[in-house]
mmCIF file of C-alpha atoms in Angstrom:
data_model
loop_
_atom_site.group_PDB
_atom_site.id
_atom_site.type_symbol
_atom_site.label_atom_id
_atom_site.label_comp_id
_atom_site.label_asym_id
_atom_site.label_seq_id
_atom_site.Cartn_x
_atom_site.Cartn_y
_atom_site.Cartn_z
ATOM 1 C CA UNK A 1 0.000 0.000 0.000
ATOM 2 C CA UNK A 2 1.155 3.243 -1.059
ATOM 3 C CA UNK A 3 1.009 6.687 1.821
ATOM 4 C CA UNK A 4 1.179 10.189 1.351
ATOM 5 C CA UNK A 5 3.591 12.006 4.038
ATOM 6 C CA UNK A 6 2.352 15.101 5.727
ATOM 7 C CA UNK A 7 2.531 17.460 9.030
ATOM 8 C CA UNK A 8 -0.757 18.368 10.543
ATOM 9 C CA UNK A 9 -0.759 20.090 13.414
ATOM 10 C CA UNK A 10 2.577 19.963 13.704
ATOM 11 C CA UNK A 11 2.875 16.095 13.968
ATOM 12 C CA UNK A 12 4.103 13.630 10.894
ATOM 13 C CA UNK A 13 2.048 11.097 9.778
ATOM 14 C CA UNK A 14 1.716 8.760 6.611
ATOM 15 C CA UNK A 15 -2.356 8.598 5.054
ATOM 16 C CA UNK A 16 -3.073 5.223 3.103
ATOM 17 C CA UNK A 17 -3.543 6.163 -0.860
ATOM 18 C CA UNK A 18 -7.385 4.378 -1.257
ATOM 19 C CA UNK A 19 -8.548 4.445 -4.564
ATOM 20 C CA UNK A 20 -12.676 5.713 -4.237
ATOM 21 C CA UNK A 21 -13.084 4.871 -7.831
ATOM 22 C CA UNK A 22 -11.008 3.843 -11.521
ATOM 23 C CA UNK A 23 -9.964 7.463 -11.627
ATOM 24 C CA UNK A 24 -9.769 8.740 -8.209
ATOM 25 C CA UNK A 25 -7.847 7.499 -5.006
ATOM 26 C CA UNK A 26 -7.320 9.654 -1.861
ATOM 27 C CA UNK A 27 -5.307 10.047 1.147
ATOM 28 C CA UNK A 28 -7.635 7.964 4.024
ATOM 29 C CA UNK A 29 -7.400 10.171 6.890
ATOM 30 C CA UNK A 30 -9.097 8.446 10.373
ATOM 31 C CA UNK A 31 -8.396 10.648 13.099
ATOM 32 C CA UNK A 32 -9.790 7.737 15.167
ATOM 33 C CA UNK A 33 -7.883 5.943 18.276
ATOM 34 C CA UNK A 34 -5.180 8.808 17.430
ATOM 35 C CA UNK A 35 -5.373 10.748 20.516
ATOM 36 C CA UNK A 36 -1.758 12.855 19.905
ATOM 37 C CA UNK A 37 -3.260 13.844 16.528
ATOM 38 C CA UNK A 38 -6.914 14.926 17.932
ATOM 39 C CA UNK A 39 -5.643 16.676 21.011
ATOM 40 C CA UNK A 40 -2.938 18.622 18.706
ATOM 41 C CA UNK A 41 -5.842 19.335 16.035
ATOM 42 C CA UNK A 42 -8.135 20.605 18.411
ATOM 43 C CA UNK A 43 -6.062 23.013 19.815
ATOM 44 C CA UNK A 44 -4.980 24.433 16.756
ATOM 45 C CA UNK A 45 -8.558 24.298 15.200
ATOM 46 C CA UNK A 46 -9.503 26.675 18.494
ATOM 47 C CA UNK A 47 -6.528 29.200 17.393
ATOM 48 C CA UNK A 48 -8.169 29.863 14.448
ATOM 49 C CA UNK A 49 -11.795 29.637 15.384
ATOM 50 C CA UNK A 50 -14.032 32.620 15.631
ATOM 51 C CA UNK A 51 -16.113 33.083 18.758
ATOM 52 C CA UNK A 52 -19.139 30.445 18.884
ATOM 53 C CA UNK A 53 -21.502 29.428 21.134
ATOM 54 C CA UNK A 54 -22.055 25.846 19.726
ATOM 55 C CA UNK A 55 -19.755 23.909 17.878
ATOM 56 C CA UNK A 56 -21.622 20.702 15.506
ATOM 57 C CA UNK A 57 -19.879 18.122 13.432
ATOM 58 C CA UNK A 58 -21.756 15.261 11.646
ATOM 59 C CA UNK A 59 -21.337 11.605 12.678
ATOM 60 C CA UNK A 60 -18.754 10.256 13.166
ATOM 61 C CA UNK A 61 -15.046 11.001 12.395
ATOM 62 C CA UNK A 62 -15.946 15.010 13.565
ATOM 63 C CA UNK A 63 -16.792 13.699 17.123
ATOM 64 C CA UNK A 64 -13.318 12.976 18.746
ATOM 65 C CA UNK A 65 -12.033 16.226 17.593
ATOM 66 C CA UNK A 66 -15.517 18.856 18.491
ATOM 67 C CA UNK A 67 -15.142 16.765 21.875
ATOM 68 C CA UNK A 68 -11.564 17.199 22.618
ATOM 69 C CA UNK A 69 -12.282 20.877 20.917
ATOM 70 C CA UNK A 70 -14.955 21.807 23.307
ATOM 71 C CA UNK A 71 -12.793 19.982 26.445
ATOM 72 C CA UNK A 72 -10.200 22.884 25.717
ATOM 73 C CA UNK A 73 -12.752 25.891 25.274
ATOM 74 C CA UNK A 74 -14.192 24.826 27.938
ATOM 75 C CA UNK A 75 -17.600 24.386 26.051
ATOM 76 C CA UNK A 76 -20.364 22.357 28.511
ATOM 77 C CA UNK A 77 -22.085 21.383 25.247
ATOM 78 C CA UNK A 78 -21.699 20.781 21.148
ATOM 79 C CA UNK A 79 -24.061 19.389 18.809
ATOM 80 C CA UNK A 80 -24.161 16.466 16.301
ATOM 81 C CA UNK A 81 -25.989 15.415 13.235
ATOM 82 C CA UNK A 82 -26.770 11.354 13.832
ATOM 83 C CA UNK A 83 -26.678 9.397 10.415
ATOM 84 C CA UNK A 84 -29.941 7.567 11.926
ATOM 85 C CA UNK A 85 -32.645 9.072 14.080
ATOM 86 C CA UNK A 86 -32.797 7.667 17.808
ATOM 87 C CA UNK A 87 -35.408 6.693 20.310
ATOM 88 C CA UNK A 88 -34.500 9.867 22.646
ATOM 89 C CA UNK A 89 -34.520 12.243 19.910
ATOM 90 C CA UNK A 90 -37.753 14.636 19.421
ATOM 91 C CA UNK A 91 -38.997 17.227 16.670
ATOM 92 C CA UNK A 92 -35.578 15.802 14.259
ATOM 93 C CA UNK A 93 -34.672 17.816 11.686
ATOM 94 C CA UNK A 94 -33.485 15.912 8.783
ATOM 95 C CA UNK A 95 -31.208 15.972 5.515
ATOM 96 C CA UNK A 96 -30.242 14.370 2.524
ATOM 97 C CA UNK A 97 -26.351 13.987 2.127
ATOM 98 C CA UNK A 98 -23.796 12.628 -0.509
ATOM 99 C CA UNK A 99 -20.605 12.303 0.437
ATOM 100 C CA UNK A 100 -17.370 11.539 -1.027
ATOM 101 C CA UNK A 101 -16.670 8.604 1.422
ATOM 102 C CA UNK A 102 -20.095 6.909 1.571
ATOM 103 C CA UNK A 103 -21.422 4.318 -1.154
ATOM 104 C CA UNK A 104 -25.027 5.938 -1.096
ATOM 105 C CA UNK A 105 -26.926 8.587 -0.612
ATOM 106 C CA UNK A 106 -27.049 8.919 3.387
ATOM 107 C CA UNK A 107 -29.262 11.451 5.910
ATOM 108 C CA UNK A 108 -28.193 13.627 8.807
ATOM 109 C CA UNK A 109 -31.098 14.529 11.745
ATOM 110 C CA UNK A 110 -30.471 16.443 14.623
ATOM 111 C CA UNK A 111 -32.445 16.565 17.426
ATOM 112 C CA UNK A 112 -34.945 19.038 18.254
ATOM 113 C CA UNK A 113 -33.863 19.686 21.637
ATOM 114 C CA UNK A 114 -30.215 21.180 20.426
ATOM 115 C CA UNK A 115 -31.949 22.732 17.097
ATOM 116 C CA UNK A 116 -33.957 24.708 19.296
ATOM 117 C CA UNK A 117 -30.922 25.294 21.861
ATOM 118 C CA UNK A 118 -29.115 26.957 18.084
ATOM 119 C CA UNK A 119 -31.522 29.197 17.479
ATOM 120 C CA UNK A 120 -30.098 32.577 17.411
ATOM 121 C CA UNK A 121 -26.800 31.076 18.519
ATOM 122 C CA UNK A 122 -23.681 31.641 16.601
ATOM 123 C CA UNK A 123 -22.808 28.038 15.335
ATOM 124 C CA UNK A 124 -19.567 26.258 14.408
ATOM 125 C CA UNK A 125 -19.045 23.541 11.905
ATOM 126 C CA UNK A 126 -16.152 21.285 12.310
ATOM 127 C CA UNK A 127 -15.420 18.128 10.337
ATOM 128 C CA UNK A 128 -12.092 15.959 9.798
ATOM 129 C CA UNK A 129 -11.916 16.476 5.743
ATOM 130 C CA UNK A 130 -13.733 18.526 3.554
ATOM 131 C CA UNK A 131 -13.165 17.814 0.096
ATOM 132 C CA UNK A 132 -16.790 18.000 -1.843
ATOM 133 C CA UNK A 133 -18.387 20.169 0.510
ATOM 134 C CA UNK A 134 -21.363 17.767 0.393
ATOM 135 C CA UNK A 135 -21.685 17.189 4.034
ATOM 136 C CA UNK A 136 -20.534 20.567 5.078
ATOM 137 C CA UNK A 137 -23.841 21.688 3.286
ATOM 138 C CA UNK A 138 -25.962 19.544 4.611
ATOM 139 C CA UNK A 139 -25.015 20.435 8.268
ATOM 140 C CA UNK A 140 -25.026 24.208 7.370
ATOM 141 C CA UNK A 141 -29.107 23.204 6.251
ATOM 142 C CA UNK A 142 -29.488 21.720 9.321
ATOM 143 C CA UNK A 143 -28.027 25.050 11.469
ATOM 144 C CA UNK A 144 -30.201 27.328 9.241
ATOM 145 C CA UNK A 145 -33.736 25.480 9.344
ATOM 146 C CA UNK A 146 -32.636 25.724 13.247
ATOM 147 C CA UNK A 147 -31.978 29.338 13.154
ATOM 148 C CA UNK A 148 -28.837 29.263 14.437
ATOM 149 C CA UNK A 149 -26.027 31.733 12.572
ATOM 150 C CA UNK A 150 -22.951 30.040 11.119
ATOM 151 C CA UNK A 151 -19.559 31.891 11.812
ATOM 152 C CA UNK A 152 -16.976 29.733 10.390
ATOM 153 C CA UNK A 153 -16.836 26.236 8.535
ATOM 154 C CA UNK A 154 -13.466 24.646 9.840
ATOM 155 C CA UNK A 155 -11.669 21.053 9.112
ATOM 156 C CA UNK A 156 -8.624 19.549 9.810
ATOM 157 C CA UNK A 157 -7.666 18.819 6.108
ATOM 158 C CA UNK A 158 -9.063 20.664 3.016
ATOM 159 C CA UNK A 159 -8.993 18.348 -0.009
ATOM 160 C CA UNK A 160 -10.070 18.451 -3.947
ATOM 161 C CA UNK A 161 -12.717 21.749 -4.283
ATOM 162 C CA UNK A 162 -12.652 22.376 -0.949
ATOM 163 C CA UNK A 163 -8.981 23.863 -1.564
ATOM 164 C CA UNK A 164 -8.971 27.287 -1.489
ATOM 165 C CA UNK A 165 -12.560 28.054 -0.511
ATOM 166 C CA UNK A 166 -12.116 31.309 0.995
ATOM 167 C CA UNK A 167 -15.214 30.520 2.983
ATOM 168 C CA UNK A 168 -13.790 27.575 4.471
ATOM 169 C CA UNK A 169 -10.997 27.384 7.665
ATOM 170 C CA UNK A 170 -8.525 24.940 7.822
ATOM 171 C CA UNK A 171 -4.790 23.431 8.813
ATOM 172 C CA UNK A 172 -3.558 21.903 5.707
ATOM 173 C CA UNK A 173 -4.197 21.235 1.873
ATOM 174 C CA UNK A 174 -4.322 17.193 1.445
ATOM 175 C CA UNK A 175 -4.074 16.656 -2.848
ATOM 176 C CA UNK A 176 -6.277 13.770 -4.571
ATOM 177 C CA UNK A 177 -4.799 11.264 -6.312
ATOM 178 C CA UNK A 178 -4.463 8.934 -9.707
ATOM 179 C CA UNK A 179 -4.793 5.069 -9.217
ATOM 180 C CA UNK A 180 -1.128 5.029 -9.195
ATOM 181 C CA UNK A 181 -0.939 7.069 -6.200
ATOM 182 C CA UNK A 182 0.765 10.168 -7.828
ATOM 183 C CA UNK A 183 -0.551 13.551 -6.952
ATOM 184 C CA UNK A 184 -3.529 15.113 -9.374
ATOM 185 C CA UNK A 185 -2.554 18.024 -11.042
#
């Protein structure tokens, strides 16, 4: 298996190249079970951040990292967009998603109760990667049918369109890929 080398956060670390289709392979970033990485992230995610009063992230790679985030804000609270409604939740807001890393066509809900905790609250979104800006939108559908006001749209890693988005905060550029693992131009 081929690996793309990169810093983030100040910390070196080698991403599997996965190819996502006969044209396309990436650099698999799983911030999950590496604690050095999220803690490090985190804290330089907050550096950058404008003031919030909620941070959200959709399930699941965002959670470790709008956890350990809101541990060193010292935030009592964040919200998160489930990928399947549960028993507890009430009044769900819901949305259609297509991401980049997902076979089909998935949904994000959020529960009432923190929907109606956003409203008129300036908002947050964090996620690992952004690259299509598919899931990013959903969650910034789900923070404006709850009223809440988005200041900033933040990821560790921005990668394909999401490079460059002036609209869009993040620590490092991660390229795409050919099958044969060399950077796309």
């Amino acid at each position: 298996m081929e690996y793309y080398a990169m810093k983030i956060a100040g910390l070196d670390r080698k991403l599997p190249i996965c190819p996502v289709n006969d044209n396309l392979s990436i650099g698999a970033f799983v911030i999950f079970g590496d604690q050095e990485l999220t803690v490090a992230a985190a804290g330089a995610l907050l550096e950058k951040a404008p003031e919030y009063d909620y941070l959200i992230t959709a399930e699941a790679k965002g959670i470790p990292l709008i956890h350990e985030m809101a541990r060193q804000h010292g935030d009592a609270k964040y919200m998160l967009a489930r990928k399947g409604p549960k028993l507890y939740m009430r009044d769900i807001l819901e949305v259609e998603v297509d991401s980049i890393t997902t076979v089909k066509k998935q949904k994000l809900y959020l529960d009432g109760y923190d929907a109606a905790m956003m409203k008129g609250k300036r908002i947050l979104i964090v996620d690992d990667v952004i690259s299509t800006g598919n899931s990013l939108s959903a969650i910034e559908t789900l923070v404006n049918t709850a009223g809440g006001n988005i200041v900033g749209k933040m990821a560790i890693l921005a990668e394909g369109d999401a490079i460059g988005r002036d609209d869009l905060i993040y620590l490092e550029e991660l390229p795409l890929f050919n099958p044969d693992g060399t950077v796309k131009k």
